[in-house]
Short mmCIF file of C-alpha atoms in Angstrom, two decimals:
data_model
loop_
_atom_site.label_atom_id
_atom_site.label_comp_id
_atom_site.label_asym_id
_atom_site.label_seq_id
_atom_site.Cartn_x
_atom_site.Cartn_y
_atom_site.Cartn_z
CA MET N 1 64.02 45.17 51.05
CA THR N 2 60.58 46.66 50.91
CA ALA N 3 59.72 48.91 48.10
CA VAL N 4 59.60 52.44 49.40
CA THR N 5 57.59 54.89 47.40
CA PRO N 6 56.54 57.57 49.81
CA SER N 7 55.27 60.85 48.48
CA THR N 8 57.64 63.79 48.57
CA PRO N 9 56.06 65.75 51.47
CA GLN N 10 56.31 62.70 53.72
CA HIS N 11 59.90 62.45 52.73
CA THR N 12 60.62 65.98 53.78
CA ILE N 13 58.80 65.52 57.05
CA SER N 14 60.67 62.37 57.90
CA LEU N 15 63.97 64.04 57.14
CA THR N 16 63.02 67.07 59.17
CA THR N 17 61.99 64.84 62.04
CA ARG N 18 65.26 63.02 61.79
CA LEU N 19 67.21 66.23 61.85
CA VAL N 20 65.25 67.60 64.79
CA ARG N 21 65.74 64.30 66.63
CA GLY N 22 69.40 64.35 65.79
CA LEU N 23 69.71 67.86 67.14
CA ALA N 24 67.57 67.07 70.16
CA ARG N 25 69.88 64.19 70.96
CA TRP N 26 72.71 66.67 71.33
CA LEU N 27 70.74 69.47 72.96
CA TRP N 28 71.60 68.25 76.44
CA ILE N 29 75.11 69.38 75.78
CA LEU N 30 74.07 73.05 75.98
CA PRO N 31 72.90 73.07 79.61
CA VAL N 32 75.85 70.86 80.50
CA LEU N 33 78.26 73.31 78.88
CA ALA N 34 76.53 76.22 80.57
CA PHE N 35 76.70 74.39 83.89
CA LEU N 36 80.39 73.58 83.44
CA ALA N 37 81.13 77.18 82.51
CA LEU N 38 79.27 78.42 85.58
CA GLY N 39 81.07 75.84 87.74
CA TYR N 40 84.42 77.00 86.37
CA PHE N 41 83.45 80.63 87.01
CA ILE N 42 82.47 79.93 90.61
CA ILE N 43 85.15 77.38 91.56
CA ALA N 44 88.21 78.50 89.60
CA ARG N 45 87.10 82.15 89.94
CA PRO N 46 88.91 83.64 86.97
CA ILE N 47 87.56 87.01 88.09
CA GLN N 48 87.92 87.93 91.74
CA VAL N 49 86.36 90.89 93.47
CA LEU N 50 86.35 92.39 96.94
CA PRO N 51 82.93 92.37 98.62
CA ARG N 52 80.98 95.63 98.85
CA ILE N 53 80.67 95.34 102.61
CA THR N 54 78.90 98.53 103.55
CA LEU N 55 79.26 102.29 103.45
CA SER N 56 82.28 103.76 105.12
CA PRO N 57 81.31 106.47 107.62
CA GLY N 58 80.79 110.12 106.80
CA TYR N 59 83.09 112.41 108.75
CA LEU N 60 84.48 115.86 109.31
CA LEU N 61 87.94 115.81 110.88
CA PHE N 62 90.99 118.09 110.91
CA ASP N 63 94.42 117.24 109.56
CA GLN N 64 98.02 117.95 110.64
CA GLN N 65 97.78 121.47 109.21
CA GLY N 66 94.46 122.17 110.89
CA ASN N 67 92.63 121.88 107.56
CA ARG N 68 89.29 120.15 107.44
CA LEU N 69 89.12 116.72 105.83
CA THR N 70 85.73 115.16 105.11
CA SER N 71 84.59 111.82 103.73
CA GLU N 72 83.54 113.71 100.60
CA ASP N 73 87.18 114.70 99.96
CA MET N 74 88.05 111.02 99.64
CA ARG N 75 85.30 110.29 97.11
CA GLY N 76 86.91 109.32 93.81
CA LYS N 77 89.98 107.86 95.53
CA ILE N 78 90.96 104.53 97.02
CA THR N 79 91.62 105.12 100.72
CA LEU N 80 93.25 103.06 103.43
CA TYR N 81 92.24 104.01 106.97
CA THR N 82 94.21 103.28 110.12
CA PHE N 83 93.59 104.25 113.76
CA THR N 84 96.29 105.17 116.20
CA HIS N 85 97.62 107.85 118.54
CA THR N 86 101.11 109.33 118.53
CA ALA N 87 101.93 107.85 121.92
CA CYS N 88 101.04 104.35 120.74
CA GLN N 89 103.45 101.91 122.46
CA PRO N 90 103.12 98.13 122.75
CA PRO N 91 100.76 96.45 123.38
CA CYS N 92 99.21 99.12 121.13
CA VAL N 93 100.03 97.93 117.60
CA ALA N 94 101.63 100.69 115.53
CA THR N 95 99.89 100.81 112.17
CA SER N 96 101.82 103.77 110.79
CA PRO N 97 105.07 101.87 110.00
CA PHE N 98 102.88 99.48 108.03
CA LEU N 99 101.54 102.33 105.90
CA GLN N 100 105.08 103.70 105.64
CA THR N 101 106.19 100.42 104.03
CA LEU N 102 103.11 100.32 101.86
CA GLN N 103 103.73 103.89 100.70
CA ALA N 104 107.17 102.82 99.50
CA ARG N 105 105.72 99.83 97.64
CA LEU N 106 102.79 101.53 95.90
CA PRO N 107 104.87 102.21 92.75
CA GLU N 108 104.82 98.42 92.21
CA LEU N 109 101.16 98.72 91.23
CA GLU N 110 100.07 99.43 87.68
CA PRO N 111 99.99 103.16 87.03
CA SER N 112 96.37 104.25 87.43
CA ASP N 113 94.32 107.42 87.30
CA MET N 114 92.72 106.41 90.57
CA PRO N 115 94.75 107.88 93.43
CA ILE N 116 95.49 105.73 96.46
CA GLU N 117 95.62 107.71 99.70
CA PHE N 118 95.97 107.02 103.43
CA VAL N 119 94.03 108.50 106.33
CA THR N 120 95.41 107.89 109.81
CA ILE N 121 92.88 108.84 112.48
CA SER N 122 94.15 109.69 115.95
CA ILE N 123 91.89 108.60 118.81
CA ASP N 124 93.55 111.12 121.13
CA PRO N 125 92.59 114.67 120.07
CA GLU N 126 93.72 116.06 123.43
CA ARG N 127 97.38 115.18 122.94
CA ASP N 128 97.46 114.93 119.13
CA THR N 129 97.09 118.53 118.12
CA PRO N 130 97.87 119.45 114.50
CA GLU N 131 101.45 120.33 115.54
CA VAL N 132 102.00 116.95 117.20
CA LEU N 133 100.50 115.17 114.20
CA ALA N 134 102.67 117.17 111.80
CA ALA N 135 105.83 116.22 113.73
CA TYR N 136 104.69 112.60 113.79
CA ALA N 137 104.09 112.64 110.03
CA ARG N 138 107.55 114.15 109.45
CA ASP N 139 109.20 111.40 111.49
CA LEU N 140 107.45 108.82 109.35
CA GLY N 141 108.56 110.47 106.13
CA ALA N 142 104.94 110.57 105.07
CA ASP N 143 104.02 112.06 101.70
CA LEU N 144 101.54 114.64 102.96
CA GLU N 145 99.92 114.98 99.55
CA THR N 146 98.49 111.50 99.88
CA TRP N 147 98.71 110.66 103.58
CA HIS N 148 96.44 112.56 105.96
CA PHE N 149 96.81 112.57 109.74
CA VAL N 150 93.52 113.61 111.28
CA THR N 151 91.56 113.85 114.47
CA GLY N 152 88.41 115.58 115.65
CA THR N 153 86.00 116.13 118.49
CA PRO N 154 85.59 113.12 120.80
CA GLU N 155 81.95 112.81 119.78
CA ARG N 156 82.64 112.76 116.04
CA LEU N 157 85.52 110.32 116.59
CA LYS N 158 83.22 108.04 118.53
CA TRP N 159 80.68 107.82 115.72
CA VAL N 160 83.27 107.52 112.97
CA ILE N 161 85.61 104.95 114.54
CA GLY N 162 83.21 103.07 116.82
CA GLY N 163 79.89 103.57 115.06
CA GLY N 164 81.06 103.65 111.47
CA PHE N 165 84.16 101.45 111.19
CA GLY N 166 83.22 99.34 114.21
CA VAL N 167 86.69 99.62 115.74
CA TYR N 168 86.88 99.50 119.52
CA TYR N 169 88.88 102.05 121.47
CA ASP N 170 88.56 103.43 124.97
CA ARG N 171 90.33 105.44 127.63
CA ARG N 172 91.12 103.20 130.57
CA ASP N 173 90.75 104.40 134.16
CA ASP N 174 94.52 104.96 134.43
CA GLY N 175 94.37 107.32 131.48
CA THR N 176 96.01 104.99 128.95
CA LEU N 177 94.26 104.22 125.70
CA ALA N 178 92.98 100.86 124.54
CA LEU N 179 92.73 100.37 120.78
CA ASP N 180 92.00 97.46 118.47
CA THR N 181 94.24 97.02 115.44
CA ALA N 182 92.42 97.60 112.18
CA VAL N 183 93.12 98.68 108.62
CA MET N 184 90.15 99.56 106.39
CA LEU N 185 90.09 99.67 102.60
CA VAL N 186 87.50 102.00 101.07
CA ASP N 187 86.81 102.43 97.36
CA TRP N 188 86.12 105.49 95.20
CA THR N 189 82.38 105.41 95.97
CA GLY N 190 82.91 105.46 99.74
CA THR N 191 82.15 101.75 100.05
CA LEU N 192 84.10 99.62 102.54
CA ARG N 193 85.74 96.84 100.50
CA ALA N 194 88.07 95.11 102.96
CA GLU N 195 88.67 95.17 106.71
CA TYR N 196 91.88 93.75 108.15
CA ARG N 197 91.34 93.28 111.86
CA ARG N 198 93.04 92.01 115.02
CA SER N 199 96.59 92.11 113.64
CA LEU N 200 98.40 93.94 110.90
CA PRO N 201 97.64 92.49 107.48
CA ASP N 202 100.21 90.86 105.23
CA ILE N 203 101.39 93.65 102.96
CA GLU N 204 101.17 91.31 99.94
CA ILE N 205 97.48 90.76 100.63
CA VAL N 206 96.82 94.49 100.79
CA LEU N 207 98.70 95.00 97.51
CA ARG N 208 96.68 92.17 95.94
CA ASP N 209 93.44 93.79 97.11
CA LEU N 210 94.49 97.15 95.72
CA ARG N 211 95.19 95.42 92.38
CA LEU N 212 91.75 93.80 92.46
CA LEU N 213 90.12 97.19 92.94
CA GLN N 214 92.14 98.64 90.05
CA GLN N 215 91.12 95.74 87.79
CA GLU N 216 87.48 96.14 88.71
CA LEU N 217 87.70 99.83 87.90
CA ASN N 218 89.35 99.10 84.54
CA ASN N 219 86.41 96.83 83.71
CA ALA N 220 83.66 99.17 84.86
CA GLU N 221 82.20 99.47 81.34
CA GLY N 222 80.57 97.13 78.85
CA ALA N 223 80.92 93.34 78.89
CA GLY N 224 83.62 93.50 81.54
CA ARG N 225 81.15 95.10 83.89
CA LEU N 226 78.70 92.20 83.42
CA ALA N 227 81.44 89.69 84.24
CA TYR N 228 82.41 91.67 87.35
CA GLU N 229 78.80 91.97 88.48
CA ALA N 230 78.51 88.19 88.07
CA ALA N 231 81.63 87.79 90.19
CA HIS N 232 79.94 89.91 92.89
CA LEU N 233 76.72 87.89 92.58
CA PHE N 234 78.56 84.60 93.04
CA ALA N 235 80.77 85.99 95.78
CA CYS N 236 84.03 85.31 93.95
CA TYR N 237 86.12 86.75 96.78
CA PRO N 238 89.85 86.16 97.09
CA ARG N 239 90.93 83.70 99.79
CA MET S 1 67.24 49.17 56.59
CA THR S 2 64.27 51.14 55.41
CA THR S 3 65.69 54.31 56.79
CA THR S 4 69.00 53.94 55.02
CA SER S 5 67.35 53.37 51.70
CA GLU S 6 65.00 56.27 52.34
CA LEU S 7 67.88 58.57 53.03
CA ALA S 8 69.82 57.25 50.06
CA THR S 9 66.84 57.79 47.81
CA THR S 10 66.32 61.29 49.08
CA ALA S 11 69.93 62.21 48.78
CA ALA S 12 70.26 60.74 45.35
CA THR S 13 67.03 61.87 43.78
CA GLU S 14 66.31 65.13 45.48
CA PRO S 15 69.56 66.91 46.29
CA ARG S 16 68.03 70.31 45.68
CA LYS S 17 65.25 69.73 48.19
CA ARG S 18 67.84 68.76 50.75
CA VAL S 19 69.87 71.89 50.18
CA LYS S 20 66.69 73.95 50.51
CA LEU S 21 65.81 72.19 53.72
CA TRP S 22 69.22 72.89 55.19
CA LEU S 23 68.97 76.48 54.10
CA ALA S 24 65.56 76.73 55.73
CA ILE S 25 66.80 75.22 58.98
CA GLY S 26 69.94 77.33 58.92
CA GLY S 27 67.92 80.45 58.23
CA LEU S 28 65.49 79.65 61.00
CA LEU S 29 68.28 79.05 63.54
CA PHE S 30 70.10 82.17 62.43
CA GLY S 31 66.87 84.15 62.79
CA LEU S 32 66.21 82.76 66.25
CA ILE S 33 69.74 83.47 67.47
CA LEU S 34 69.69 86.96 65.98
CA GLY S 35 66.32 87.60 67.59
CA ALA S 36 67.53 86.38 70.97
CA VAL S 37 70.69 88.50 70.77
CA LEU S 38 68.63 91.55 69.85
CA LEU S 39 66.17 90.96 72.68
CA LEU S 40 69.04 90.54 75.15
CA ALA S 41 70.95 93.51 73.82
CA THR S 42 67.96 95.83 73.95
CA GLY S 43 67.16 94.64 77.45
CA VAL S 44 63.67 93.33 76.57
CA TRP S 45 64.82 89.90 77.70
CA ARG S 46 66.80 89.57 80.86
CA LEU S 47 69.05 86.82 82.10
CA GLY S 48 69.27 87.07 85.85
CA PRO S 49 68.54 90.14 87.95
CA PRO S 50 68.30 93.51 86.23
CA GLN S 51 71.13 95.99 86.23
CA LEU S 52 70.44 98.20 89.23
CA HIS S 53 71.21 101.89 89.07
CA GLY S 54 72.78 102.72 92.42
CA PHE S 55 75.93 101.32 94.02
CA VAL S 56 75.00 97.83 95.17
CA MET S 57 75.83 96.93 98.79
CA GLN S 58 76.11 93.44 100.24
CA SER S 59 76.08 94.33 103.94
CA PRO S 60 76.13 91.26 106.15
CA HIS S 61 74.15 93.13 108.83
CA PRO S 62 71.00 95.25 108.79
CA VAL S 63 71.48 99.00 109.16
CA ALA S 64 71.95 99.97 112.82
CA ASN S 65 68.66 101.24 114.19
CA PHE S 66 68.18 104.88 115.11
CA THR S 67 65.31 106.68 116.78
CA LEU S 68 64.52 110.30 115.95
CA MET S 69 61.63 112.69 116.34
CA GLY S 70 58.78 112.82 113.83
CA ALA S 71 55.84 115.19 113.51
CA GLU S 72 54.10 116.09 116.81
CA GLY S 73 57.20 114.95 118.68
CA LYS S 74 56.51 111.28 118.05
CA ALA S 75 59.50 108.94 118.39
CA VAL S 76 60.12 107.17 115.09
CA SER S 77 62.66 104.37 114.60
CA LEU S 78 64.13 103.04 111.39
CA ARG S 79 63.09 99.63 112.70
CA ASP S 80 59.40 100.63 112.49
CA PHE S 81 59.62 100.34 108.71
CA ARG S 82 60.64 96.70 108.44
CA GLY S 83 58.42 95.25 105.75
CA GLN S 84 58.66 98.42 103.68
CA VAL S 85 61.44 99.56 101.40
CA VAL S 86 62.91 102.74 102.87
CA LEU S 87 64.38 105.58 100.81
CA LEU S 88 66.52 107.54 103.25
CA TYR S 89 67.84 111.00 102.59
CA PHE S 90 69.65 113.51 104.76
CA GLY S 91 68.78 117.14 104.01
CA TYR S 92 67.23 120.29 105.46
CA THR S 93 64.37 122.64 104.68
CA TYR S 94 66.52 125.73 104.04
CA CYS S 95 68.52 123.75 101.46
CA PRO S 96 68.55 125.91 98.33
CA ASP S 97 69.14 123.45 95.51
CA VAL S 98 70.29 119.89 96.08
CA CYS S 99 67.54 118.78 98.49
CA PRO S 100 64.51 120.03 96.51
CA ALA S 101 65.98 118.54 93.32
CA THR S 102 66.46 115.18 95.01
CA LEU S 103 63.02 115.23 96.64
CA VAL S 104 61.39 115.90 93.27
CA GLU S 105 63.11 112.81 91.85
CA LEU S 106 62.03 110.77 94.86
CA LYS S 107 58.46 112.00 94.44
CA GLN S 108 58.51 110.89 90.81
CA ALA S 109 59.92 107.50 91.80
CA VAL S 110 57.12 106.92 94.30
CA GLN S 111 54.45 108.16 91.90
CA ALA S 112 55.73 105.85 89.17
CA LEU S 113 55.10 102.88 91.43
CA ASP S 114 51.37 103.48 91.34
CA LYS S 115 49.67 100.97 93.64
CA ASP S 116 52.98 99.58 94.92
CA ALA S 117 53.75 103.00 96.41
CA ALA S 118 52.50 101.83 99.82
CA GLU S 119 55.42 99.38 99.93
CA VAL S 120 57.87 102.30 99.98
CA GLN S 121 58.52 104.86 102.71
CA MET S 122 60.59 107.94 102.00
CA ILE S 123 62.27 109.46 105.06
CA MET S 124 64.22 112.70 105.18
CA VAL S 125 66.41 113.21 108.24
CA SER S 126 67.25 116.83 108.99
CA VAL S 127 70.93 117.75 109.14
CA ASP S 128 69.86 121.17 110.46
CA PRO S 129 68.08 120.31 113.71
CA GLU S 130 68.70 123.85 114.94
CA ARG S 131 66.27 125.41 112.44
CA ASP S 132 64.10 122.46 111.34
CA THR S 133 61.31 121.82 113.82
CA PRO S 134 59.39 118.54 113.48
CA GLU S 135 56.44 120.58 112.15
CA SER S 136 58.29 122.69 109.59
CA LEU S 137 60.17 119.63 108.40
CA GLN S 138 57.00 117.57 107.98
CA GLU S 139 55.29 120.40 106.16
CA TYR S 140 58.27 120.69 103.84
CA VAL S 141 58.46 117.00 102.88
CA SER S 142 54.66 116.67 102.59
CA TYR S 143 54.78 119.39 99.98
CA PHE S 144 56.69 116.97 97.74
CA HIS S 145 54.57 113.90 98.50
CA PRO S 146 51.98 113.32 101.24
CA SER S 147 53.53 109.96 102.16
CA PHE S 148 57.02 111.39 102.85
CA ILE S 149 58.05 111.82 106.47
CA GLY S 150 60.64 114.07 108.07
CA LEU S 151 62.67 113.21 111.16
CA THR S 152 64.86 115.34 113.35
CA GLY S 153 66.60 115.18 116.71
CA THR S 154 69.47 116.70 118.60
CA GLU S 155 72.59 117.30 116.55
CA SER S 156 74.18 114.43 118.41
CA GLU S 157 71.33 112.05 117.55
CA VAL S 158 71.43 113.03 113.89
CA LEU S 159 75.22 112.59 113.87
CA ALA S 160 74.83 109.10 115.29
CA ALA S 161 72.32 108.18 112.57
CA ALA S 162 74.19 109.82 109.69
CA THR S 163 77.83 108.84 110.30
CA PRO S 164 77.56 105.04 109.86
CA LEU S 165 75.52 105.66 106.70
CA GLY S 166 78.40 107.53 105.10
CA VAL S 167 76.75 110.91 105.55
CA PHE S 168 78.76 113.89 106.73
CA PHE S 169 77.31 117.35 107.42
CA GLU S 170 78.75 120.65 108.49
CA LYS S 171 77.50 124.20 108.91
CA SER S 172 78.95 126.59 106.36
CA GLU S 173 78.51 130.25 105.59
CA GLY S 174 75.65 131.38 103.41
CA THR S 175 74.39 134.80 102.46
CA ALA S 176 72.32 137.21 104.51
CA ALA S 177 69.25 136.06 102.56
CA THR S 178 69.71 132.33 103.12
CA GLY S 179 71.28 132.37 106.57
CA TYR S 180 73.90 129.70 107.12
CA LEU S 181 73.99 126.68 104.82
CA ILE S 182 74.80 123.07 105.58
CA ASP S 183 77.26 121.10 103.51
CA HIS S 184 76.12 117.53 103.52
CA THR S 185 76.47 114.24 101.66
CA ALA S 186 73.65 114.10 99.13
CA THR S 187 73.30 110.35 98.62
CA VAL S 188 69.95 108.55 98.73
CA LEU S 189 70.03 105.23 100.56
CA LEU S 190 67.74 102.34 99.74
CA ILE S 191 67.08 99.98 102.65
CA ASP S 192 65.15 96.80 101.86
CA LYS S 193 62.18 95.26 103.69
CA LYS S 194 64.50 93.30 105.98
CA GLY S 195 66.45 96.39 106.99
CA TYR S 196 69.56 95.79 104.85
CA LEU S 197 71.22 98.61 102.94
CA ARG S 198 70.92 97.52 99.31
CA LEU S 199 71.64 100.54 97.12
CA VAL S 200 73.30 103.91 97.41
CA TYR S 201 72.41 106.56 94.85
CA PRO S 202 74.71 109.47 94.11
CA PHE S 203 73.19 112.91 93.58
CA GLY S 204 71.82 113.21 90.05
CA ILE S 205 69.92 109.92 89.95
CA THR S 206 66.52 110.20 88.26
CA GLY S 207 63.13 109.20 89.63
CA ALA S 208 62.65 106.75 86.77
CA GLU S 209 65.88 104.95 87.61
CA ILE S 210 64.96 104.70 91.29
CA ALA S 211 61.46 103.49 90.36
CA ALA S 212 62.91 100.72 88.16
CA ASP S 213 65.09 99.51 91.03
CA LEU S 214 62.22 99.78 93.52
CA GLN S 215 60.01 97.57 91.38
CA TYR S 216 62.66 94.87 91.53
CA ILE S 217 63.55 95.32 95.23
CA ILE S 218 59.88 95.30 96.34
CA LYS S 219 59.47 91.83 94.86
CA ASN S 220 62.87 90.47 95.86
#
């Protein structure tokens, strides 16, 4: 064994170096941990959000009592939109019974300050006068506080349904109406968050999406907001 | 061998030094972590993109193009402004309160950008095409900032542009002094250089907040 008589400062330096080296040897674990955490966040998606697809259209329409209803009235609420006409018969897919079922199941959701309302837009203003819409709503047992049956001028309807929501409808040469099936979910800021197209959605999926919106709203402040923004950034959408 | 004995010697003969060293290292690490937390908390340091002020949109498609009438009857399309960030607002010149307030904030946002201001184009579309002529509209917006432009069209054309952007408007009664008023959605829309809707600002946003977002969007 060699005699070691180093001076004190050298001693300190060598110990410091050793400590730094020792730490450095384990430093790799930090990026690895961060990477694993990010991987977990993206793959396991502990937080799921609905995409902020685009703005839902602005509109001025009239309801079953002849009162005006605008897109501004639905600000601060979660709204589900459907498109129909009261004479809708197969192959036209009736979306109103779907909302009727959903209306009955809404109490299953957590109680929330954020109201959930429905807007059913008729593509046939000629036939679907306020009186006809009111009778239609009555037959459905609709809660008129939260379920609005509306229609408007053909031009406004065209820009709202076709231009805004991108839902196809048309009057065929024989006078019957063609209409694509669609349900649209819009949040409290007027942003389109989910579109269920082609066929009626599974009611469980719509309930899940409503829950996701409620959870996002409950976490709109503080650290929760950061986590939810990260979920948006990494497109943690439900499958 | 040497190392072990070195360590043994140190530990045995100078325990106080060792404690001090650990304290120093601990203190240093604590200081660094505290500093980092403070910098992050105060927002001086940023991890990832900054917190934007409007409602963020992730539209998969660019905003549908529209063509309206600018000053001197010139046809102006939204598409013409690809490569610039567009601040789009729907208002009218007879608007008593909301529109001037918003335009002042937009003016301040553009002014705050300094030399980057050329990368931004503010456009106001008239929701009152009946009273707003291309000339009166342009004069009105220029009063706020010389770079601002005003567009108008037939009511039908304005409706087609406004509806998909979430903007509703409707004539309502005013007083004898003001004439009729127009109720309209008062959001400001931010469309990026590629034509995608990126942010929607509710009424009440400040120029400084918009400017902060613009600085980020211009570069990204």
